[in-house]
XYZ file of C-alpha atoms in Angstrom:
755
model
C 37.863 -79.090 -21.156
C 40.815 -77.810 -23.168
C 38.522 -75.186 -24.769
C 37.502 -73.711 -21.401
C 41.194 -73.435 -20.333
C 41.978 -71.481 -23.486
C 39.097 -69.025 -22.843
C 40.325 -68.435 -19.299
C 43.827 -67.571 -20.488
C 42.438 -65.010 -23.003
C 40.357 -63.329 -20.275
C 43.358 -63.030 -17.994
C 45.427 -61.449 -20.783
C 42.608 -58.931 -21.499
C 42.304 -58.023 -17.833
C 46.040 -57.499 -17.630
C 45.908 -55.218 -20.665
C 43.122 -53.069 -19.169
C 45.012 -52.843 -15.895
C 48.166 -51.744 -17.688
C 46.165 -49.210 -19.707
C 44.627 -47.618 -16.605
C 47.958 -47.592 -14.782
C 49.606 -45.801 -17.684
C 46.686 -43.405 -18.006
C 46.867 -42.540 -14.319
C 50.584 -41.828 -14.589
C 49.880 -39.698 -17.651
C 47.058 -37.742 -15.901
C 49.195 -37.183 -12.833
C 52.019 -35.930 -15.041
C 49.656 -33.539 -16.760
C 48.258 -32.175 -13.458
C 51.701 -31.698 -11.971
C 52.710 -29.697 -15.028
C 49.549 -27.610 -14.831
C 50.259 -25.918 -11.486
C 52.927 -23.490 -12.606
C 51.145 -22.720 -15.882
C 47.898 -21.869 -14.059
C 49.632 -19.608 -11.544
C 51.525 -17.726 -14.280
C 48.359 -17.352 -16.349
C 46.331 -15.974 -13.415
C 49.008 -13.405 -12.663
C 49.292 -12.375 -16.304
C 45.539 -12.162 -16.910
C 44.209 -10.579 -13.701
C 47.200 -9.157 -11.872
C 46.292 -11.290 -8.864
C 49.030 -12.472 -6.529
C 48.662 -16.172 -5.700
C 50.187 -17.959 -2.721
C 49.687 -21.644 -1.945
C 50.917 -23.562 1.071
C 51.019 -26.872 -0.783
C 49.504 -28.386 -3.919
C 48.609 -32.049 -4.072
C 47.150 -34.146 -6.820
C 43.663 -35.143 -5.761
C 43.111 -38.545 -7.366
C 42.699 -38.478 -11.119
C 40.355 -35.460 -11.301
C 42.108 -32.491 -9.862
C 44.249 -30.662 -7.357
C 43.999 -29.946 -3.678
C 45.408 -26.570 -2.629
C 46.208 -25.989 1.024
C 46.216 -22.440 2.473
C 45.391 -20.714 -0.783
C 45.707 -16.901 -0.679
C 44.784 -14.639 -3.583
C 45.145 -10.847 -3.614
C 43.547 -8.930 -6.477
C 44.074 -5.193 -6.931
C 42.865 -2.733 -9.551
C 44.087 0.601 -10.827
C 41.373 2.333 -8.796
C 38.956 0.869 -6.336
C 38.769 -2.012 -3.881
C 41.275 -4.746 -3.048
C 40.174 -8.416 -2.889
C 41.807 -10.783 -0.418
C 40.771 -14.441 -0.669
C 41.990 -16.986 1.872
C 40.912 -20.632 1.775
C 42.295 -23.317 4.102
C 41.424 -26.072 1.620
C 40.575 -25.651 -2.070
C 39.704 -28.360 -4.594
C 40.071 -27.868 -8.348
C 38.179 -30.471 -10.400
C 39.053 -30.868 -14.091
C 37.615 -32.777 -17.030
C 39.651 -35.994 -17.344
C 38.850 -36.650 -21.029
C 39.933 -33.142 -22.085
C 43.102 -33.569 -20.067
C 43.958 -36.806 -21.947
C 43.721 -34.830 -25.178
C 46.057 -32.155 -23.773
C 43.289 -29.606 -23.026
C 42.543 -28.129 -19.582
C 38.871 -27.807 -18.737
C 38.091 -26.892 -15.119
C 34.793 -28.421 -14.158
C 34.540 -26.885 -10.653
C 36.554 -25.088 -7.992
C 35.381 -25.633 -4.425
C 36.613 -23.409 -1.577
C 34.664 -24.009 1.626
C 35.252 -22.059 4.887
C 37.076 -19.309 2.990
C 37.482 -15.720 4.194
C 36.768 -13.148 1.472
C 37.626 -9.528 2.184
C 36.931 -6.486 0.032
C 38.794 -3.374 1.211
C 38.117 0.034 -0.282
C 40.859 2.665 0.071
C 39.332 5.584 1.951
C 40.350 7.983 -0.792
C 38.839 5.868 -3.582
C 35.222 5.120 -4.600
C 33.886 1.611 -4.944
C 33.456 1.722 -8.688
C 34.850 3.794 -11.540
C 35.675 3.108 -15.174
C 39.082 1.834 -14.025
C 37.914 -0.307 -11.140
C 38.450 -3.600 -12.934
C 40.685 -3.680 -16.011
C 42.013 -6.981 -17.385
C 44.775 -7.433 -19.936
C 44.105 -9.188 -23.262
C 43.217 -12.835 -22.624
C 45.703 -15.497 -23.826
C 44.337 -18.631 -25.389
C 44.550 -20.795 -22.263
C 41.792 -18.909 -20.369
C 40.043 -17.132 -23.221
C 36.309 -17.278 -22.357
C 36.734 -20.379 -20.211
C 33.844 -22.177 -18.611
C 34.126 -22.641 -14.892
C 32.173 -23.363 -11.745
C 33.319 -21.806 -8.456
C 31.528 -22.734 -5.196
C 31.957 -22.292 -1.480
C 29.988 -22.754 1.739
C 30.529 -21.821 5.361
C 32.572 -18.782 4.339
C 32.905 -15.297 5.783
C 32.577 -12.100 3.733
C 34.135 -8.918 5.080
C 33.579 -5.535 3.415
C 35.881 -2.862 4.862
C 35.208 0.885 4.486
C 31.723 0.429 3.067
C 31.005 4.161 3.515
C 33.678 6.045 5.355
C 35.331 3.754 7.874
C 32.346 1.460 8.365
C 32.520 -2.326 8.044
C 30.042 -5.019 7.002
C 30.524 -8.694 7.985
C 28.530 -11.602 6.529
C 28.697 -15.034 8.171
C 27.634 -18.416 6.780
C 28.400 -16.970 3.364
C 27.827 -19.256 0.380
C 28.530 -18.607 -3.284
C 27.998 -20.446 -6.551
C 29.579 -18.786 -9.625
C 29.365 -20.478 -13.007
C 29.987 -19.899 -16.698
C 28.565 -22.598 -18.911
C 30.479 -23.785 -21.997
C 29.563 -21.745 -25.033
C 27.871 -18.949 -23.016
C 29.478 -15.517 -22.483
C 27.534 -14.689 -19.299
C 28.530 -15.498 -15.744
C 25.724 -16.400 -13.337
C 26.175 -16.288 -9.606
C 24.247 -16.896 -6.412
C 25.256 -15.561 -3.003
C 23.672 -16.071 0.409
C 24.585 -15.227 3.975
C 23.575 -13.668 7.287
C 24.614 -10.480 9.049
C 27.303 -11.243 11.605
C 25.562 -8.908 14.069
C 22.191 -10.619 13.503
C 22.587 -14.266 12.433
C 18.841 -14.705 11.997
C 18.703 -12.076 9.212
C 19.399 -13.729 5.879
C 20.199 -12.148 2.530
C 20.588 -13.619 -0.926
C 21.802 -12.300 -4.276
C 21.272 -13.651 -7.800
C 23.433 -12.156 -10.553
C 24.060 -12.398 -14.288
C 27.269 -10.760 -15.487
C 28.589 -10.215 -18.987
C 30.487 -6.966 -18.381
C 30.245 -3.880 -16.218
C 27.982 -2.416 -18.866
C 25.843 -5.539 -19.105
C 24.895 -7.248 -15.851
C 21.830 -7.854 -13.710
C 21.796 -8.286 -9.909
C 18.877 -9.014 -7.574
C 19.086 -8.703 -3.778
C 16.523 -9.953 -1.268
C 16.927 -9.492 2.464
C 15.053 -10.233 5.666
C 13.945 -7.282 7.795
C 16.890 -5.148 8.884
C 16.835 -2.505 11.619
C 18.122 1.025 12.003
C 21.351 -0.311 13.497
C 21.885 -2.644 10.546
C 21.686 0.131 7.940
C 23.935 2.497 9.923
C 26.915 1.015 8.081
C 25.674 2.620 4.844
C 24.863 6.032 6.426
C 27.653 6.660 8.932
C 27.295 9.582 11.352
C 27.994 10.380 14.988
C 24.235 9.955 15.474
C 22.150 7.556 13.446
C 20.323 9.023 10.492
C 17.703 6.258 10.693
C 16.464 6.363 14.270
C 14.019 3.482 14.386
C 12.151 0.892 12.378
C 12.875 -2.063 10.156
C 12.842 -2.562 6.394
C 12.753 -5.643 4.115
C 14.440 -4.524 0.879
C 14.355 -6.120 -2.548
C 16.840 -4.469 -4.932
C 17.612 -5.050 -8.604
C 20.705 -3.474 -10.209
C 21.447 -3.488 -13.950
C 24.580 -2.269 -15.724
C 24.310 0.013 -18.769
C 26.800 1.801 -21.039
C 28.604 4.960 -19.937
C 29.244 3.528 -16.460
C 25.592 3.860 -15.486
C 23.723 1.550 -13.135
C 19.928 1.351 -13.017
C 18.549 0.430 -9.592
C 14.993 -0.785 -9.039
C 13.938 -1.252 -5.425
C 11.001 -2.169 -3.219
C 11.226 -1.904 0.555
C 8.297 -2.497 2.942
C 9.065 -0.722 6.236
C 7.656 -0.629 9.751
C 7.851 2.076 12.473
C 10.374 3.998 10.359
C 11.769 7.374 11.477
C 14.862 9.464 10.796
C 16.881 11.899 12.867
C 15.524 15.469 13.060
C 12.123 14.197 11.927
C 9.363 16.486 13.278
C 7.470 15.016 16.181
C 4.128 15.534 14.443
C 5.180 12.975 11.793
C 4.940 9.708 13.667
C 7.091 6.641 12.857
C 5.651 5.334 9.596
C 4.669 1.875 8.384
C 4.278 1.253 4.667
C 6.379 0.635 1.570
C 8.982 2.419 -0.524
C 9.602 1.576 -4.183
C 11.060 3.147 -7.261
C 13.795 3.338 -9.883
C 17.123 5.146 -9.601
C 20.233 5.662 -11.710
C 23.789 5.585 -10.356
C 26.575 7.309 -12.273
C 29.919 5.687 -11.424
C 31.781 8.743 -12.735
C 30.037 11.316 -10.499
C 29.087 8.781 -7.784
C 25.557 10.173 -7.627
C 22.363 8.166 -7.189
C 19.398 9.872 -8.848
C 15.891 8.689 -7.971
C 13.695 9.116 -11.017
C 10.482 7.300 -10.061
C 10.217 6.828 -6.306
C 6.999 6.169 -4.448
C 6.272 5.961 -0.716
C 3.051 4.767 0.867
C 2.060 4.720 4.543
C -0.970 5.284 6.727
C 0.003 8.869 7.620
C 1.899 10.121 4.587
C 2.825 8.984 1.085
C 3.581 10.247 -2.386
C 6.195 10.639 -5.110
C 9.901 10.807 -4.227
C 12.619 12.312 -6.399
C 16.082 13.746 -5.931
C 19.633 12.502 -5.532
C 22.177 11.111 -3.087
C 25.881 11.829 -3.572
C 28.582 9.374 -2.488
C 31.468 11.402 -3.886
C 32.670 12.503 -0.439
C 33.459 10.596 2.701
C 29.821 10.584 3.832
C 26.581 10.567 1.829
C 24.832 13.837 1.015
C 21.083 14.091 0.419
C 18.876 16.162 -1.817
C 15.580 14.244 -1.752
C 12.030 15.525 -2.097
C 8.659 13.942 -1.396
C 5.424 15.276 -2.838
C 2.936 13.706 -0.487
C -0.680 12.821 -0.953
C -1.260 12.895 2.810
C -1.307 16.271 4.571
C -0.594 16.089 8.345
C -1.461 19.742 9.005
C -3.710 18.635 11.839
C -0.842 16.654 13.351
C 1.392 19.710 12.987
C -1.070 21.870 14.903
C -1.521 19.152 17.512
C 2.243 19.072 17.934
C 2.424 22.849 18.228
C -0.104 22.874 21.068
C 0.092 19.419 22.627
C 2.338 20.477 25.521
C -0.288 23.082 26.476
C -3.377 21.132 25.449
C -4.357 20.316 29.024
C -4.223 24.019 29.869
C -5.919 25.314 26.757
C -8.505 22.704 25.843
C -9.375 20.787 22.706
C -9.286 21.711 19.047
C -9.800 20.095 15.661
C -8.500 20.892 12.192
C -10.097 19.622 8.989
C -8.404 20.184 5.628
C -10.315 20.657 2.385
C -9.228 19.317 -1.000
C -7.095 19.933 -2.956
C -4.004 19.857 -0.790
C -0.339 18.989 -1.199
C 2.655 18.372 1.013
C 6.333 18.647 0.133
C 9.084 17.051 2.227
C 12.802 17.521 1.625
C 15.837 15.762 3.083
C 19.036 17.694 2.474
C 22.516 17.945 3.925
C 24.854 15.159 4.978
C 24.390 12.041 7.040
C 26.115 13.898 9.868
C 23.772 16.898 9.702
C 20.570 15.968 7.863
C 18.097 18.800 7.384
C 14.416 17.952 7.002
C 12.042 20.606 5.721
C 8.300 20.362 5.169
C 5.923 22.662 3.325
C 2.255 22.149 2.652
C -0.690 24.010 1.213
C -4.409 23.419 1.009
C -7.435 25.094 -0.516
C -9.145 25.570 2.828
C -10.300 24.002 6.050
C -12.143 24.386 9.334
C -10.453 25.100 12.671
C -12.524 24.622 15.833
C -11.383 25.014 19.424
C -12.893 24.836 22.906
C -10.780 26.018 25.865
C -10.699 24.740 29.410
C -9.799 28.227 30.653
C -12.643 30.772 30.301
C -10.051 33.491 29.689
C -9.644 32.053 26.178
C -12.357 32.161 23.518
C -14.289 29.297 21.988
C -14.773 29.417 18.265
C -14.867 28.033 14.773
C -12.920 29.537 11.890
C -13.540 28.766 8.227
C -10.212 29.027 6.447
C -9.295 29.828 2.876
C -5.834 29.345 1.379
C -3.438 27.720 3.858
C 0.311 27.112 3.941
C 2.446 25.360 6.545
C 6.197 24.744 6.752
C 8.700 23.278 9.206
C 12.460 22.724 9.231
C 14.868 20.832 11.457
C 15.738 22.921 14.486
C 12.361 24.634 14.665
C 10.239 23.739 17.679
C 6.942 24.630 16.012
C 5.785 24.793 12.395
C 5.300 28.026 10.468
C 2.069 28.633 8.621
C -0.376 31.181 7.277
C -4.127 30.825 6.923
C -6.747 33.097 5.456
C -9.815 33.318 7.674
C -12.877 33.860 5.481
C -15.611 33.432 8.098
C -16.143 32.232 11.639
C -17.216 33.055 15.159
C -15.574 33.576 18.549
C -17.235 33.565 21.949
C -15.450 34.756 25.056
C -17.296 33.163 27.955
C -15.562 35.223 30.620
C -16.632 38.563 29.163
C -19.811 37.293 27.494
C -18.801 38.908 24.183
C -19.459 37.040 20.941
C -18.033 37.957 17.518
C -19.438 36.882 14.146
C -18.373 37.161 10.499
C -14.717 36.938 11.410
C -12.205 37.487 8.626
C -8.461 38.018 8.639
C -5.045 36.404 8.387
C -3.996 33.675 10.825
C -0.273 32.840 11.009
C 1.979 30.423 12.931
C 5.574 31.621 13.056
C 8.517 31.077 15.416
C 6.327 29.759 18.181
C 3.667 32.442 17.786
C 0.049 32.239 16.683
C -1.348 35.524 15.423
C -4.453 36.910 13.743
C -3.674 40.248 12.158
C -5.883 41.862 11.117
C -9.043 40.394 12.594
C -12.300 41.888 11.327
C -15.526 40.905 13.022
C -19.061 41.975 13.793
C -20.082 42.264 17.451
C -23.786 42.875 17.995
C -24.199 44.266 14.467
C -21.224 46.625 14.813
C -17.861 46.290 13.046
C -14.837 45.520 15.192
C -11.135 45.369 14.291
C -8.508 43.537 16.313
C -5.157 41.801 16.152
C -4.206 38.886 18.389
C -0.831 37.245 18.944
C -0.089 34.279 21.215
C 3.458 33.143 22.066
C 3.244 29.408 22.655
C 6.486 28.968 24.600
C 6.037 32.054 26.780
C 2.245 31.594 26.999
C 1.862 35.310 26.341
C -1.206 36.762 24.644
C -1.168 40.223 23.066
C -4.307 41.736 21.614
C -5.217 45.062 20.051
C -8.961 45.835 20.139
C -10.719 48.682 18.340
C -14.428 49.068 17.770
C -17.882 49.571 19.163
C -19.075 47.215 21.881
C -22.809 47.256 22.478
C -25.119 45.414 24.819
C -22.595 45.738 27.627
C -25.337 45.077 30.169
C -25.527 41.482 28.883
C -21.791 40.887 29.145
C -19.570 39.772 32.002
C -18.172 43.293 32.165
C -21.434 44.474 33.723
C -20.997 41.990 36.572
C -17.400 42.552 37.567
C -18.384 44.166 40.878
C -21.647 44.677 42.781
C -20.668 48.357 43.163
C -20.300 48.868 39.411
C -23.049 48.724 36.766
C -22.565 49.102 33.005
C -25.012 49.259 30.115
C -25.292 50.578 26.589
C -22.410 50.801 24.121
C -18.864 52.114 24.090
C -16.058 52.658 21.614
C -12.981 50.756 22.749
C -9.375 51.166 21.677
C -6.992 49.211 23.862
C -3.978 46.901 24.045
C -4.213 43.753 26.156
C -1.223 41.688 27.284
C -1.691 38.408 29.127
C 1.265 36.591 30.678
C 1.053 33.452 32.842
C 0.868 35.616 35.968
C -0.810 38.841 34.911
C -3.162 40.593 32.493
C -2.408 44.211 31.555
C -4.797 46.534 29.714
C -3.873 49.943 28.288
C -6.054 52.093 26.095
C -8.864 54.570 25.642
C -12.655 54.426 25.959
C -15.353 56.675 24.521
C -18.469 56.101 26.649
C -20.939 58.818 25.739
C -23.623 56.194 25.043
C -22.679 54.124 28.078
C -24.591 54.081 31.328
C -22.157 53.845 34.237
C -23.202 53.425 37.848
C -20.792 53.520 40.794
C -22.017 52.716 44.281
C -25.319 54.410 45.039
C -24.363 58.013 44.403
C -23.040 58.067 40.814
C -24.978 57.273 37.644
C -23.893 58.668 34.273
C -26.789 58.290 31.868
C -26.371 57.697 28.105
C -25.910 60.950 26.211
C -23.644 62.624 28.760
C -20.218 62.973 27.219
C -17.558 60.761 28.768
C -14.134 59.671 27.589
C -11.427 57.773 29.432
C -7.786 58.091 28.433
C -4.534 56.682 29.813
C -6.411 53.618 30.998
C -4.099 51.171 32.716
C -5.339 48.046 34.464
C -3.459 45.086 35.895
C -5.141 41.809 36.827
C -3.489 38.901 38.604
C -5.887 36.030 37.817
C -7.890 34.945 40.854
C -5.804 37.184 43.115
C -6.007 40.947 42.620
C -6.626 43.835 40.249
C -5.784 47.526 40.029
C -6.660 50.287 37.590
C -6.123 53.954 36.847
C -7.516 56.331 34.211
C -8.044 59.950 33.304
C -11.759 60.541 32.728
C -13.586 63.458 31.243
C -17.275 63.680 32.204
C -19.148 66.530 30.539
C -16.704 69.403 31.088
C -15.093 67.919 34.200
C -11.728 66.151 34.396
C -11.246 63.317 36.897
C -8.420 60.957 37.828
C -9.669 57.501 38.856
C -7.781 54.665 40.529
C -8.623 51.611 42.558
C -7.752 48.054 43.462
C -9.468 44.877 44.537
C -9.044 41.175 45.289
C -10.595 37.864 44.326
C -12.536 36.476 47.292
C -15.098 33.747 47.622
C -15.138 33.049 43.906
C -15.724 36.662 42.834
C -13.988 39.986 42.527
C -14.465 42.564 45.284
C -13.251 46.164 45.452
C -10.832 47.104 48.223
C -10.340 50.782 47.465
C -11.534 53.402 45.008
C -10.295 56.987 44.565
C -11.259 60.049 42.519
C -9.388 63.323 42.382
C -10.135 66.394 40.287
C -8.710 69.842 39.884
C -11.945 71.127 38.400
C -15.529 69.874 38.298
C -18.416 71.660 36.656
C -21.201 71.536 39.188
C -23.978 71.541 36.616
C -22.334 68.707 34.671
C -21.687 66.758 37.833
C -25.288 67.190 38.895
C -26.340 65.114 35.880
C -24.416 62.142 37.256
C -24.913 62.413 41.037
C -27.816 60.474 42.573
C -28.295 62.851 45.507
C -31.632 63.990 46.964
C -30.782 67.588 46.025
C -31.107 69.703 42.928
C -27.728 71.337 42.247
C -26.923 74.467 40.315
C -23.868 76.617 40.556
C -20.305 77.179 39.538
C -17.070 75.226 39.523
C -15.669 72.869 42.159
C -11.916 72.493 42.677
C -9.597 70.248 44.690
C -12.159 67.462 44.651
C -11.332 64.147 46.312
C -13.177 60.894 46.935
C -11.848 57.719 48.597
C -13.622 54.512 49.510
C -11.721 51.825 51.441
C -12.814 48.345 52.510
C -11.984 47.613 56.137
C -13.095 43.998 56.104
C -15.869 41.517 55.443
C -17.944 41.258 52.293
C -21.560 41.069 51.203
C -23.933 42.185 53.933
C -21.118 42.038 56.491
C -18.870 44.457 54.655
C -17.025 47.104 56.661
C -15.731 50.234 54.970
C -15.147 53.938 55.296
C -15.428 56.782 52.796
C -14.290 60.380 52.679
C -14.911 63.110 50.090
C -14.499 66.836 49.762
C -14.154 69.771 47.387
C -14.091 73.544 47.183
C -16.704 75.440 45.170
C -17.104 79.076 44.345
C -20.891 79.061 44.539
C -23.636 76.451 44.562
C -27.377 76.212 45.074
C -28.927 73.142 46.733
C -32.637 72.421 46.814
C -33.649 69.332 48.822
C -36.101 67.077 47.012
C -39.622 68.155 48.019
C -38.521 71.589 49.274
C -39.392 74.930 47.713
C -36.689 77.174 49.105
C -33.137 76.581 47.887
C -29.939 76.873 49.907
C -27.360 79.190 48.421
C -23.667 79.024 49.283
C -20.669 81.054 48.248
C -17.030 80.187 48.947
C -17.759 76.612 50.055
C -15.536 73.850 51.453
C -17.523 70.628 51.661
C -16.300 67.463 53.445
C -18.258 64.205 53.705
C -17.339 60.981 55.487
C -19.122 57.693 56.075
C -18.498 54.423 57.882
C -20.137 51.008 57.512
C -19.791 48.220 60.044
C -20.737 47.747 63.669
C -21.835 51.384 63.580
C -22.938 53.105 60.386
C -22.333 56.835 60.557
C -22.189 59.780 58.243
C -20.832 63.285 58.634
C -21.135 66.260 56.338
C -19.253 69.457 57.082
C -19.995 72.615 55.141
C -17.863 75.705 55.621
C -19.006 78.754 53.659
C -18.197 82.412 53.352
C -21.817 83.273 52.728
C -24.951 81.153 53.085
C -28.653 81.732 52.562
C -30.841 79.091 54.159
C -34.602 78.449 54.172
C -36.637 79.795 57.056
C -36.762 77.724 60.180
C -39.370 75.052 59.809
C -38.510 74.346 56.207
C -36.169 71.368 55.426
C -32.465 72.151 55.336
C -31.025 68.619 55.055
C -32.702 65.334 54.156
C -31.394 61.701 54.167
C -28.866 61.091 51.394
C -30.712 58.002 50.115
C -34.375 58.437 49.434
C -34.799 56.851 45.991
C -36.622 53.481 46.439
C -34.452 51.854 43.770
C -31.274 52.968 45.541
C -32.598 51.881 48.909
C -33.338 48.444 47.470
C -29.839 48.114 46.082
C -28.091 49.768 49.016
C -30.375 49.443 52.070
C -29.878 52.184 54.638
C -28.854 50.745 57.974
C -30.326 53.643 59.936
C -27.113 55.564 59.493
C -26.689 58.327 62.026
C -25.912 61.470 60.069
C -24.309 64.567 61.529
C -24.378 67.807 59.591
C -22.135 70.704 60.496
C -22.580 74.160 59.008
C -20.216 77.041 59.578
C -20.835 80.359 57.779
C -19.092 83.687 58.034
C -22.433 85.304 57.120
C -25.786 83.579 57.265
C -29.226 84.621 56.208
C -32.214 82.757 57.668
C -35.378 84.710 57.017
C -36.234 86.880 58.730
C -32.747 86.981 60.397
C -29.277 87.787 59.219
C -26.171 86.914 61.198
C -22.479 86.251 61.093
C -20.063 83.648 62.459
C -22.796 81.026 62.422
C -22.106 77.498 63.647
C -24.723 74.830 63.801
C -25.002 71.051 64.115
C -27.903 68.907 62.905
C -28.563 65.233 63.648
C -30.596 62.909 61.432
C -31.468 59.228 60.969
C -34.322 57.323 59.357
C -36.702 58.077 62.237
C -35.965 61.627 63.270
C -33.843 64.697 62.665
C -33.358 68.269 63.745
C -30.997 71.112 64.616
C -29.143 70.032 67.700
C -27.288 73.223 68.462
C -26.267 76.465 66.811
C -24.726 79.816 67.638
């Protein structure tokens, strides 16, 4: 019993000793911590230049300090300013080291802190002087530490220019392990403007010439990246990107940046409309020089469905806003898209077309200028291709062109691309005229909203033809120069322009054509010696009779009206032609036609007049002809015609007659009407006339040829012939002051009266 009492007393004494030991140790630790505050503050100021303000400092148990309302401001000789504000900060130390008189900070915890980096607008983010520490005293020489925080807010002011970036729910974990020179850190947070978009950073840091940083971020939009590319209008117009970036520090203030960024529906300002928003990926390696503040891309690569290739160039951050000098050598060649863009606003009017590019081909894109005024330029070239087109409007040709060397370029501010193409072969068919061209060769260019082919060499019905064509896309104006031989006219639409006009054979054409949205104008010359030309029933110039038209001028208002004028030489006669017409009932009809001439060779004219008389004689002067539509069309047409001329002498022999009629000093006038009553009147005034004997035919119907009657049926026109002669010889009589009137129709005819 006594032994157990003695053991109890020993235990109580031991317990008392341990209690006294811990009480003394606690007082000693508290004394050490209290003495540490001022030393730590002085050391931080001496080592980093940071200003430290604390609301209150309390001993937190036996393991550390609690700092209320901690504020730290860190500045550098050049570069950003760090402001750190924490409402409650815990500093945990190693108790054993403290008992031995050494300070070893195990961890600093600053939750709900506000961390702000502010860059002076006149200073870059990083230079060789950005962070410069004094020589480390022994207390904090290569210390180990662990600095953490959650629920914080990170504010970056003046990111580029006066832009600002805010990160909420910011967490950090910065640590240097004992015996290791490197600092490792992890950061995470979300954009304040888009809380669902998270970003995280892992970093290893030994010095500014030896560190490694890796950034991963959820998809960010055009608005999110605007903070890095400030401008009055966004440089990045649409899309989203999910970047992964790795940055490594190297000697000579150089940073190496490796990046990979999948993107979706991405487009930039001033991007040409024929390059659609792209989806793909962007990756590469770049170097950033902190002395010149220039980012140089050395191995960039872009891939997307429409365009991709190698990217190189530089971005400068030396000024207030970024400047670009980037180039893309693409493997995709959107020349077809460029042509579609050039014509798409008029596609419904013109028709459809297709453009196929042959290998090899290349495309070069460049982004230059500043974020405020980015300039995008594109140039491409290809070995060849095929261009096919089919119009909705028959006024335009259908065709296929085989192209040789091609180039295409575009720059911001241009509405259409610029390009040049070598046409090595092809065909064009103009449905409206019925003319088809083969073996086409020339130079096709797109420039300042114009499409042109100059020169254009072709073969039309085995004959060479030279032309130049230019089309202004915005003005919808077509200009064409045509020069060459056109054959087989009888098979073309030209031969069917009017039922009163017939064309056949070949002709040499040299003309200028201008088509505007409201009118077509033609000016030029025509050599038609080998052309057969028929006009109404009375004129037919056969091939071989010389004919040339100069000063041709025609104006056509599509599906409304036309007019023309020309100076025409037929054989040795000179004529002035003019006329006009309208578009009625789905076809063109003539409204008026006129011919005037100061001099007509009767023998030459006789070769072209389809009259039932054989003509020989001299020269006609003051010749006129006018045909005017009064109404109706087709078989119900109503019109009137008048013609006349003076002639020195002429001999007429009616078809089937043996005795000719001879006239000297003649004035001939002819008129006709067509309508409810069809009439004709011929008046012949002569100084001297010699007529066949009575009983022989003097006058016969004007239309007797079966072919003419089939084309222009005679409606039993009532013809009146008037003859007035100062002297008249009718064997066996001779007289003077003769006047006579004859009447004739299809059934009967005769001399009605005479004196």
